[in-house]
Tab-separated table of C-alpha atoms in Angstrom:
chain	number	residue	atom	x	y	z
A	9	UNK	CA	6.496	-4.380	14.427
A	10	UNK	CA	7.831	-1.547	12.312
A	11	UNK	CA	4.997	1.053	11.533
A	12	UNK	CA	5.195	1.365	7.756
A	13	UNK	CA	1.927	3.371	7.439
A	14	UNK	CA	1.877	6.914	5.811
A	15	UNK	CA	-0.610	9.374	4.575
A	16	UNK	CA	-1.026	10.372	0.989
A	17	UNK	CA	-3.911	12.736	-0.465
A	18	UNK	CA	-5.485	12.677	3.017
A	19	UNK	CA	-5.648	8.968	2.980
A	20	UNK	CA	-3.923	6.534	5.402
A	21	UNK	CA	-1.949	3.932	3.525
A	22	UNK	CA	-0.464	0.929	5.252
A	23	UNK	CA	2.742	1.195	3.413
A	24	UNK	CA	4.380	3.997	1.340
A	25	UNK	CA	4.593	1.917	-1.824
A	26	UNK	CA	2.059	2.709	-4.465
A	27	UNK	CA	1.717	0.882	-7.853
A	28	UNK	CA	2.375	3.750	-10.347
A	29	UNK	CA	0.078	4.191	-13.532
A	30	UNK	CA	0.989	1.287	-15.763
A	31	UNK	CA	-0.635	-1.827	-17.472
A	32	UNK	CA	-0.656	-3.496	-14.033
A	33	UNK	CA	-3.865	-1.887	-13.050
A	34	UNK	CA	-5.449	-3.585	-16.065
A	35	UNK	CA	-5.282	-6.969	-14.162
A	36	UNK	CA	-7.400	-6.889	-11.248
A	37	UNK	CA	-6.195	-10.201	-9.848
A	38	UNK	CA	-2.747	-9.064	-10.121
A	39	UNK	CA	-3.473	-5.886	-8.148
A	40	UNK	CA	-5.258	-8.067	-5.470
A	41	UNK	CA	-2.190	-10.150	-5.110
A	42	UNK	CA	-0.102	-6.892	-4.744
A	43	UNK	CA	-2.636	-5.701	-2.048
A	44	UNK	CA	-2.044	-8.991	-0.118
A	45	UNK	CA	1.749	-8.536	-0.445
A	46	UNK	CA	1.451	-5.079	1.134
A	47	UNK	CA	0.696	-2.516	-1.496
A	48	UNK	CA	-0.520	0.827	-0.214
A	49	UNK	CA	-2.540	2.056	-3.075
A	50	UNK	CA	-2.886	1.719	-6.877
A	51	UNK	CA	-2.928	4.275	-9.555
A	52	UNK	CA	-5.004	3.404	-12.772
A	53	UNK	CA	-3.457	3.283	-16.074
A	54	UNK	CA	-3.885	6.794	-17.747
A	55	UNK	CA	-7.107	7.729	-19.664
A	56	UNK	CA	-5.736	9.990	-22.395
A	57	UNK	CA	-7.531	13.012	-23.647
A	58	UNK	CA	-6.871	11.803	-27.189
A	59	UNK	CA	-8.841	8.498	-26.467
A	60	UNK	CA	-11.901	10.531	-25.303
A	61	UNK	CA	-11.760	12.857	-28.206
A	62	UNK	CA	-11.487	9.973	-30.597
A	63	UNK	CA	-14.418	8.285	-29.199
A	64	UNK	CA	-16.568	11.311	-29.470
A	65	UNK	CA	-15.609	11.712	-33.130
A	66	UNK	CA	-16.278	8.042	-33.802
A	67	UNK	CA	-19.616	8.282	-32.141
A	68	UNK	CA	-20.600	11.266	-34.116
A	69	UNK	CA	-19.689	9.406	-37.421
A	70	UNK	CA	-21.637	6.471	-36.584
A	71	UNK	CA	-24.842	8.427	-35.498
A	72	UNK	CA	-24.651	10.483	-38.556
A	73	UNK	CA	-24.107	7.780	-41.056
A	74	UNK	CA	-27.157	7.211	-43.253
A	75	UNK	CA	-29.101	10.034	-41.460
A	76	UNK	CA	-30.651	11.174	-44.828
A	77	UNK	CA	-31.689	7.569	-45.715
A	78	UNK	CA	-34.843	5.709	-45.016
A	79	UNK	CA	-35.999	5.240	-41.306
A	80	UNK	CA	-35.411	1.469	-41.720
A	81	UNK	CA	-31.820	2.313	-41.901
A	82	UNK	CA	-31.791	3.171	-38.029
A	83	UNK	CA	-31.915	-0.591	-37.439
A	84	UNK	CA	-28.366	-0.858	-38.569
A	85	UNK	CA	-27.018	1.378	-35.981
A	86	UNK	CA	-24.947	-0.636	-33.375
A	87	UNK	CA	-26.348	-1.038	-29.987
A	88	UNK	CA	-25.048	1.351	-27.350
A	89	UNK	CA	-21.682	0.050	-25.948
A	90	UNK	CA	-20.627	-1.778	-29.104
A	91	UNK	CA	-18.563	1.096	-30.135
A	92	UNK	CA	-16.966	1.683	-26.722
A	93	UNK	CA	-13.344	2.448	-27.615
A	94	UNK	CA	-11.839	3.330	-24.286
A	95	UNK	CA	-13.464	5.627	-21.705
A	96	UNK	CA	-16.403	3.440	-20.842
A	97	UNK	CA	-14.006	0.520	-20.341
A	98	UNK	CA	-11.909	2.758	-18.086
A	99	UNK	CA	-14.733	3.651	-15.773
A	100	UNK	CA	-15.732	0.010	-15.572
A	101	UNK	CA	-12.167	-0.924	-14.732
A	102	UNK	CA	-12.197	1.656	-11.829
A	103	UNK	CA	-15.406	0.170	-10.527
A	104	UNK	CA	-13.935	-3.329	-10.800
A	105	UNK	CA	-10.752	-2.431	-8.887
A	106	UNK	CA	-12.772	-0.777	-6.075
A	107	UNK	CA	-15.048	-3.694	-5.797
A	108	UNK	CA	-12.010	-6.306	-5.566
A	109	UNK	CA	-9.851	-4.114	-3.339
A	110	UNK	CA	-9.810	-2.402	0.138
A	111	UNK	CA	-6.734	-0.195	-0.694
A	112	UNK	CA	-7.415	3.105	-2.276
A	113	UNK	CA	-7.728	3.311	-6.095
A	114	UNK	CA	-6.525	6.426	-7.845
A	115	UNK	CA	-7.653	7.305	-11.277
A	116	UNK	CA	-5.463	8.853	-13.801
A	117	UNK	CA	-6.437	11.363	-16.537
A	118	UNK	CA	-3.782	12.527	-18.982
A	119	UNK	CA	-4.433	15.652	-20.926
A	120	UNK	CA	-3.155	19.117	-21.907
A	121	UNK	CA	-6.065	21.142	-23.002
A	122	UNK	CA	-9.091	22.634	-21.250
A	123	UNK	CA	-11.874	21.150	-23.113
A	124	UNK	CA	-15.182	19.278	-22.742
A	125	UNK	CA	-13.148	15.912	-21.936
A	126	UNK	CA	-12.346	17.408	-18.444
A	127	UNK	CA	-15.708	16.220	-17.226
A	128	UNK	CA	-14.408	12.676	-17.203
A	129	UNK	CA	-12.677	13.619	-14.112
A	130	UNK	CA	-16.037	13.725	-12.618
A	131	UNK	CA	-17.078	10.438	-14.150
A	132	UNK	CA	-13.952	8.701	-12.744
A	133	UNK	CA	-14.951	9.973	-9.257
A	134	UNK	CA	-18.487	8.700	-9.772
A	135	UNK	CA	-16.947	5.343	-10.778
A	136	UNK	CA	-15.616	5.128	-7.337
A	137	UNK	CA	-12.008	6.508	-7.398
A	138	UNK	CA	-10.707	7.577	-4.067
A	139	UNK	CA	-8.445	10.360	-5.685
A	140	UNK	CA	-7.380	11.494	-9.097
A	141	UNK	CA	-3.944	11.763	-10.639
A	142	UNK	CA	-3.884	14.474	-13.274
A	143	UNK	CA	-0.914	13.474	-15.724
A	144	UNK	CA	0.185	16.294	-17.734
A	145	UNK	CA	2.128	15.262	-20.757
A	146	UNK	CA	2.743	17.804	-23.389
A	147	UNK	CA	5.806	18.656	-25.565
A	148	UNK	CA	5.631	22.211	-26.807
A	149	UNK	CA	6.992	22.613	-30.212
A	150	UNK	CA	5.209	25.906	-31.238
A	151	UNK	CA	7.782	28.680	-31.198
A	152	UNK	CA	5.055	31.260	-30.349
A	153	UNK	CA	4.285	29.645	-27.042
A	154	UNK	CA	6.259	31.040	-24.157
A	155	UNK	CA	7.168	29.196	-20.934
A	156	UNK	CA	4.850	31.404	-18.806
A	157	UNK	CA	2.069	30.801	-21.257
A	158	UNK	CA	2.506	27.146	-21.205
A	159	UNK	CA	2.424	27.306	-17.199
A	160	UNK	CA	-0.751	29.240	-17.459
A	161	UNK	CA	-2.269	26.454	-19.683
A	162	UNK	CA	-1.303	23.928	-17.026
A	163	UNK	CA	-2.747	26.024	-14.072
A	164	UNK	CA	-6.016	26.663	-15.947
A	165	UNK	CA	-6.315	22.792	-16.567
A	166	UNK	CA	-5.718	22.102	-12.960
A	167	UNK	CA	-8.389	24.618	-11.980
A	168	UNK	CA	-10.773	23.051	-14.441
A	169	UNK	CA	-10.335	19.477	-13.222
A	170	UNK	CA	-10.565	20.830	-9.516
A	171	UNK	CA	-13.892	22.414	-10.391
A	172	UNK	CA	-15.300	18.978	-11.574
A	173	UNK	CA	-14.346	16.856	-8.489
A	174	UNK	CA	-14.430	16.841	-4.770
A	175	UNK	CA	-11.825	13.911	-4.281
A	176	UNK	CA	-8.204	14.709	-3.649
A	177	UNK	CA	-6.161	15.696	-6.738
A	178	UNK	CA	-2.620	15.081	-7.413
A	179	UNK	CA	-0.702	16.480	-10.408
A	180	UNK	CA	2.030	14.582	-12.224
A	181	UNK	CA	4.494	16.780	-14.089
A	182	UNK	CA	7.722	16.500	-15.789
A	183	UNK	CA	11.029	18.156	-14.574
A	184	UNK	CA	11.452	20.630	-17.354
A	185	UNK	CA	10.489	23.971	-15.921
A	186	UNK	CA	12.460	27.077	-15.434
A	187	UNK	CA	11.240	28.058	-11.993
A	188	UNK	CA	9.703	24.768	-10.595
A	189	UNK	CA	9.214	25.914	-6.915
A	190	UNK	CA	7.082	28.750	-8.306
A	191	UNK	CA	5.157	26.545	-10.630
A	192	UNK	CA	4.447	24.113	-7.951
A	193	UNK	CA	3.134	26.799	-5.693
A	194	UNK	CA	0.764	27.928	-8.490
A	195	UNK	CA	-0.425	24.186	-8.911
A	196	UNK	CA	-1.247	24.174	-5.270
A	197	UNK	CA	-3.241	27.508	-5.460
A	198	UNK	CA	-4.993	26.017	-8.380
A	199	UNK	CA	-6.380	23.171	-6.252
A	200	UNK	CA	-3.621	20.526	-6.452
A	201	UNK	CA	-3.219	18.512	-3.250
A	202	UNK	CA	-0.048	16.695	-4.065
A	203	UNK	CA	2.657	16.643	-6.774
A	204	UNK	CA	3.970	13.500	-8.361
A	205	UNK	CA	7.496	13.933	-9.511
A	206	UNK	CA	8.247	13.086	-12.173
A	207	UNK	CA	6.579	12.103	-15.429
A	208	UNK	CA	8.827	9.946	-17.735
A	209	UNK	CA	8.252	11.428	-21.220
A	210	UNK	CA	8.210	9.056	-24.170
A	211	UNK	CA	11.624	9.192	-25.947
A	212	UNK	CA	11.268	7.693	-29.583
A	213	UNK	CA	14.141	6.191	-31.389
A	214	UNK	CA	15.431	6.175	-34.981
A	215	UNK	CA	15.524	3.077	-37.162
A	216	UNK	CA	18.413	3.885	-39.550
A	217	UNK	CA	17.555	0.863	-41.832
A	218	UNK	CA	13.823	1.694	-42.358
A	219	UNK	CA	14.550	5.467	-41.935
A	220	UNK	CA	11.589	5.815	-39.547
A	221	UNK	CA	10.777	6.844	-36.021
A	222	UNK	CA	9.850	4.048	-33.998
A	223	UNK	CA	8.493	3.444	-30.384
A	224	UNK	CA	11.112	2.515	-27.830
A	225	UNK	CA	9.926	2.104	-24.052
A	226	UNK	CA	12.804	1.869	-21.738
A	227	UNK	CA	11.951	0.828	-18.201
A	228	UNK	CA	13.701	3.007	-15.506
A	229	UNK	CA	16.580	2.054	-13.316
A	230	UNK	CA	17.635	3.224	-9.809
A	231	UNK	CA	19.848	5.762	-11.453
A	232	UNK	CA	16.851	7.925	-12.511
A	233	UNK	CA	15.976	8.344	-8.749
A	234	UNK	CA	18.294	11.223	-8.149
A	235	UNK	CA	16.226	13.769	-10.134
A	236	UNK	CA	12.946	13.488	-8.324
A	237	UNK	CA	14.930	12.846	-5.059
A	238	UNK	CA	16.749	16.165	-5.297
A	239	UNK	CA	13.543	18.137	-6.195
A	240	UNK	CA	11.443	16.667	-3.504
A	241	UNK	CA	14.256	17.428	-0.978
A	242	UNK	CA	14.236	20.963	-2.219
A	243	UNK	CA	10.433	21.501	-2.067
A	244	UNK	CA	9.763	19.732	1.191
A	245	UNK	CA	8.767	22.073	3.827
A	246	UNK	CA	8.547	24.961	1.397
A	247	UNK	CA	5.247	24.261	-0.284
A	248	UNK	CA	2.349	22.714	1.763
A	249	UNK	CA	1.723	19.823	-0.592
A	250	UNK	CA	2.226	16.124	-0.250
A	251	UNK	CA	4.889	14.542	-2.663
A	252	UNK	CA	4.837	11.222	-4.365
A	253	UNK	CA	8.271	10.207	-5.990
A	254	UNK	CA	8.070	8.432	-9.299
A	255	UNK	CA	10.796	7.087	-11.499
A	256	UNK	CA	13.676	4.957	-10.407
A	257	UNK	CA	12.226	3.307	-7.465
A	258	UNK	CA	13.411	-0.407	-7.629
A	259	UNK	CA	14.425	-1.441	-3.992
A	260	UNK	CA	14.094	-0.843	-0.318
A	261	UNK	CA	16.968	1.839	-0.320
A	262	UNK	CA	15.269	3.673	-3.176
A	263	UNK	CA	12.072	3.930	-1.061
A	264	UNK	CA	13.995	4.889	2.050
A	265	UNK	CA	15.797	7.694	0.209
A	266	UNK	CA	12.468	8.996	-1.057
A	267	UNK	CA	10.870	8.998	2.302
A	268	UNK	CA	13.860	10.834	3.801
A	269	UNK	CA	13.895	13.508	0.928
A	270	UNK	CA	10.255	14.116	1.943
A	271	UNK	CA	8.056	11.928	-0.140
A	272	UNK	CA	4.932	10.585	1.314
A	273	UNK	CA	4.917	7.796	-0.976
A	274	UNK	CA	7.135	6.041	-3.548
A	275	UNK	CA	5.625	4.945	-6.773
A	276	UNK	CA	6.764	1.739	-8.644
A	277	UNK	CA	6.043	0.492	-12.183
A	278	UNK	CA	9.160	-0.788	-13.817
A	279	UNK	CA	10.275	-3.053	-11.026
A	280	UNK	CA	6.898	-4.577	-10.997
A	281	UNK	CA	6.978	-4.998	-14.807
A	282	UNK	CA	10.381	-6.679	-14.718
A	283	UNK	CA	9.713	-9.388	-12.287
A	284	UNK	CA	6.862	-11.173	-10.428
A	285	UNK	CA	5.275	-8.083	-8.839
A	286	UNK	CA	4.006	-9.514	-5.623
A	287	UNK	CA	7.449	-11.123	-4.803
A	288	UNK	CA	9.258	-7.837	-5.765
A	289	UNK	CA	6.957	-6.011	-3.361
A	290	UNK	CA	7.501	-8.516	-0.433
A	291	UNK	CA	11.206	-8.169	-0.821
A	292	UNK	CA	11.256	-4.688	-0.587
A	293	UNK	CA	9.046	-4.347	2.463
A	294	UNK	CA	11.037	-7.065	4.225
A	295	UNK	CA	14.285	-5.173	3.402
A	296	UNK	CA	12.763	-1.900	4.654
A	297	UNK	CA	11.941	-3.497	8.015
A	298	UNK	CA	15.315	-4.984	8.308
A	299	UNK	CA	16.961	-1.666	7.642
A	300	UNK	CA	14.686	0.350	9.841
A	301	UNK	CA	15.162	-2.218	12.721
A	302	UNK	CA	18.966	-2.122	12.408
A	303	UNK	CA	19.028	1.645	12.516
A	304	UNK	CA	16.558	1.638	15.488
A	305	UNK	CA	13.582	3.259	13.872
A	306	UNK	CA	9.990	2.234	14.944
A	307	UNK	CA	8.294	3.947	12.109
A	308	UNK	CA	8.889	5.712	8.773
A	309	UNK	CA	7.314	8.806	10.260
A	310	UNK	CA	10.645	9.185	12.204
A	311	UNK	CA	12.604	9.500	9.207
A	312	UNK	CA	10.294	11.446	6.883
A	313	UNK	CA	11.952	14.540	5.456
A	314	UNK	CA	15.075	13.875	7.417
A	315	UNK	CA	17.333	14.404	4.387
A	316	UNK	CA	15.401	17.208	2.846
A	317	UNK	CA	17.455	20.521	2.271
A	318	UNK	CA	15.992	22.135	5.310
A	319	UNK	CA	17.048	19.211	7.495
A	320	UNK	CA	20.542	18.396	6.481
A	321	UNK	CA	23.602	19.994	8.016
A	322	UNK	CA	25.027	20.873	4.476
A	323	UNK	CA	21.985	22.364	2.653
A	324	UNK	CA	24.249	23.670	-0.228
A	325	UNK	CA	24.722	20.044	-1.247
A	326	UNK	CA	21.497	20.221	-3.229
A	327	UNK	CA	22.379	23.518	-4.993
A	328	UNK	CA	25.088	24.792	-7.521
A	329	UNK	CA	27.817	24.991	-4.864
A	330	UNK	CA	27.995	21.265	-4.841
A	331	UNK	CA	28.895	20.977	-8.458
A	332	UNK	CA	32.340	22.139	-8.026
A	333	UNK	CA	32.738	19.747	-5.261
A	334	UNK	CA	31.710	16.835	-7.321
A	335	UNK	CA	33.835	17.645	-10.168
A	336	UNK	CA	36.894	18.274	-7.896
A	337	UNK	CA	36.494	14.959	-6.078
A	338	UNK	CA	36.007	12.842	-9.405
A	339	UNK	CA	38.674	10.241	-10.142
A	340	UNK	CA	38.320	8.404	-13.433
A	341	UNK	CA	38.771	4.593	-13.092
A	342	UNK	CA	41.414	4.445	-15.792
A	343	UNK	CA	44.023	6.535	-17.476
A	344	UNK	CA	42.625	9.325	-19.869
A	345	UNK	CA	45.806	10.557	-21.295
A	346	UNK	CA	45.706	13.598	-19.200
A	347	UNK	CA	48.131	16.424	-18.719
A	348	UNK	CA	48.668	19.160	-16.077
A	349	UNK	CA	48.290	22.786	-16.207
A	350	UNK	CA	50.804	25.368	-14.936
A	351	UNK	CA	50.154	24.640	-11.172
A	352	UNK	CA	50.526	20.886	-11.726
A	353	UNK	CA	46.765	20.365	-11.522
A	354	UNK	CA	45.543	17.534	-13.796
A	355	UNK	CA	43.210	18.426	-16.630
A	356	UNK	CA	40.754	16.342	-18.543
A	357	UNK	CA	39.909	18.619	-21.550
A	358	UNK	CA	37.319	16.353	-23.100
A	359	UNK	CA	35.184	16.101	-19.965
A	360	UNK	CA	34.692	19.821	-20.445
A	361	UNK	CA	35.889	20.735	-16.862
A	362	UNK	CA	38.859	20.726	-14.638
A	363	UNK	CA	38.591	17.869	-12.034
């Protein structure tokens, strides 16, 4: 038997496949079926800062309504729980998953400010979560906020959450940072135990007939794997953190690539949402075992980090130098009406580069 076990956030998982934060975690029975199929752990759908703030505002409104009326008016106030709009149900779902599963359940808290809502990290821990994933999702549009100030906000937020909990903490971030290695190091110093790379930011679309902006959720494809794959390969061995690869994991080869780059686990959402999730998982694990057996591996520990920048024979392949080679080797699949320069070299002007 091939040993598919790994460690993530200090926990031993039987496989390196984790269900990423998604609506899947709302269905206890579905997650239980995924556990039976070989899932390593599950991340809860995210509890958003906005939901917590909204509930607080709604509660204040309800409790203050009619406060200057007769005492009899108190009987019209709703019973506790009747106005639960999100956070309480979230904590109940964490507890329900913990009761139904034997695999780790990782809570997910999504926010951008250091406010009173941060104490929900402790409530998620008290509900039974084995770890917490802090999902930082913020699109800066204020021209007065600098990149360094924004990083400081994130670091302070991680410190605040770390102060609330004793369970392991993972931080999920986007790829848009000027100096990602330095920022990753600062997150580690602030208390992060792992990084999840990367967050898929919501990208709205335009409706030209209605002249409106409309939601447009696009599930990922394997093509999106390359960005987190490259950065994990660059960071592995440089920063003493564990890594989870998220975005673009759809099959066994995607999982193996992530592990070879240096990821401890790979997270899946879109592939589970597209098909029957337990069958998708069984296929991935079966194909992984076939590949590992064919290539004479006995465990995934043997290949972990084997394709990181520090391990490969050509480390420059991850950096700028390889850009020239990629362009130089490219051959378009059809005629582009190209012409040659004075040396006879072929040019494709509209590609923006000589190839």
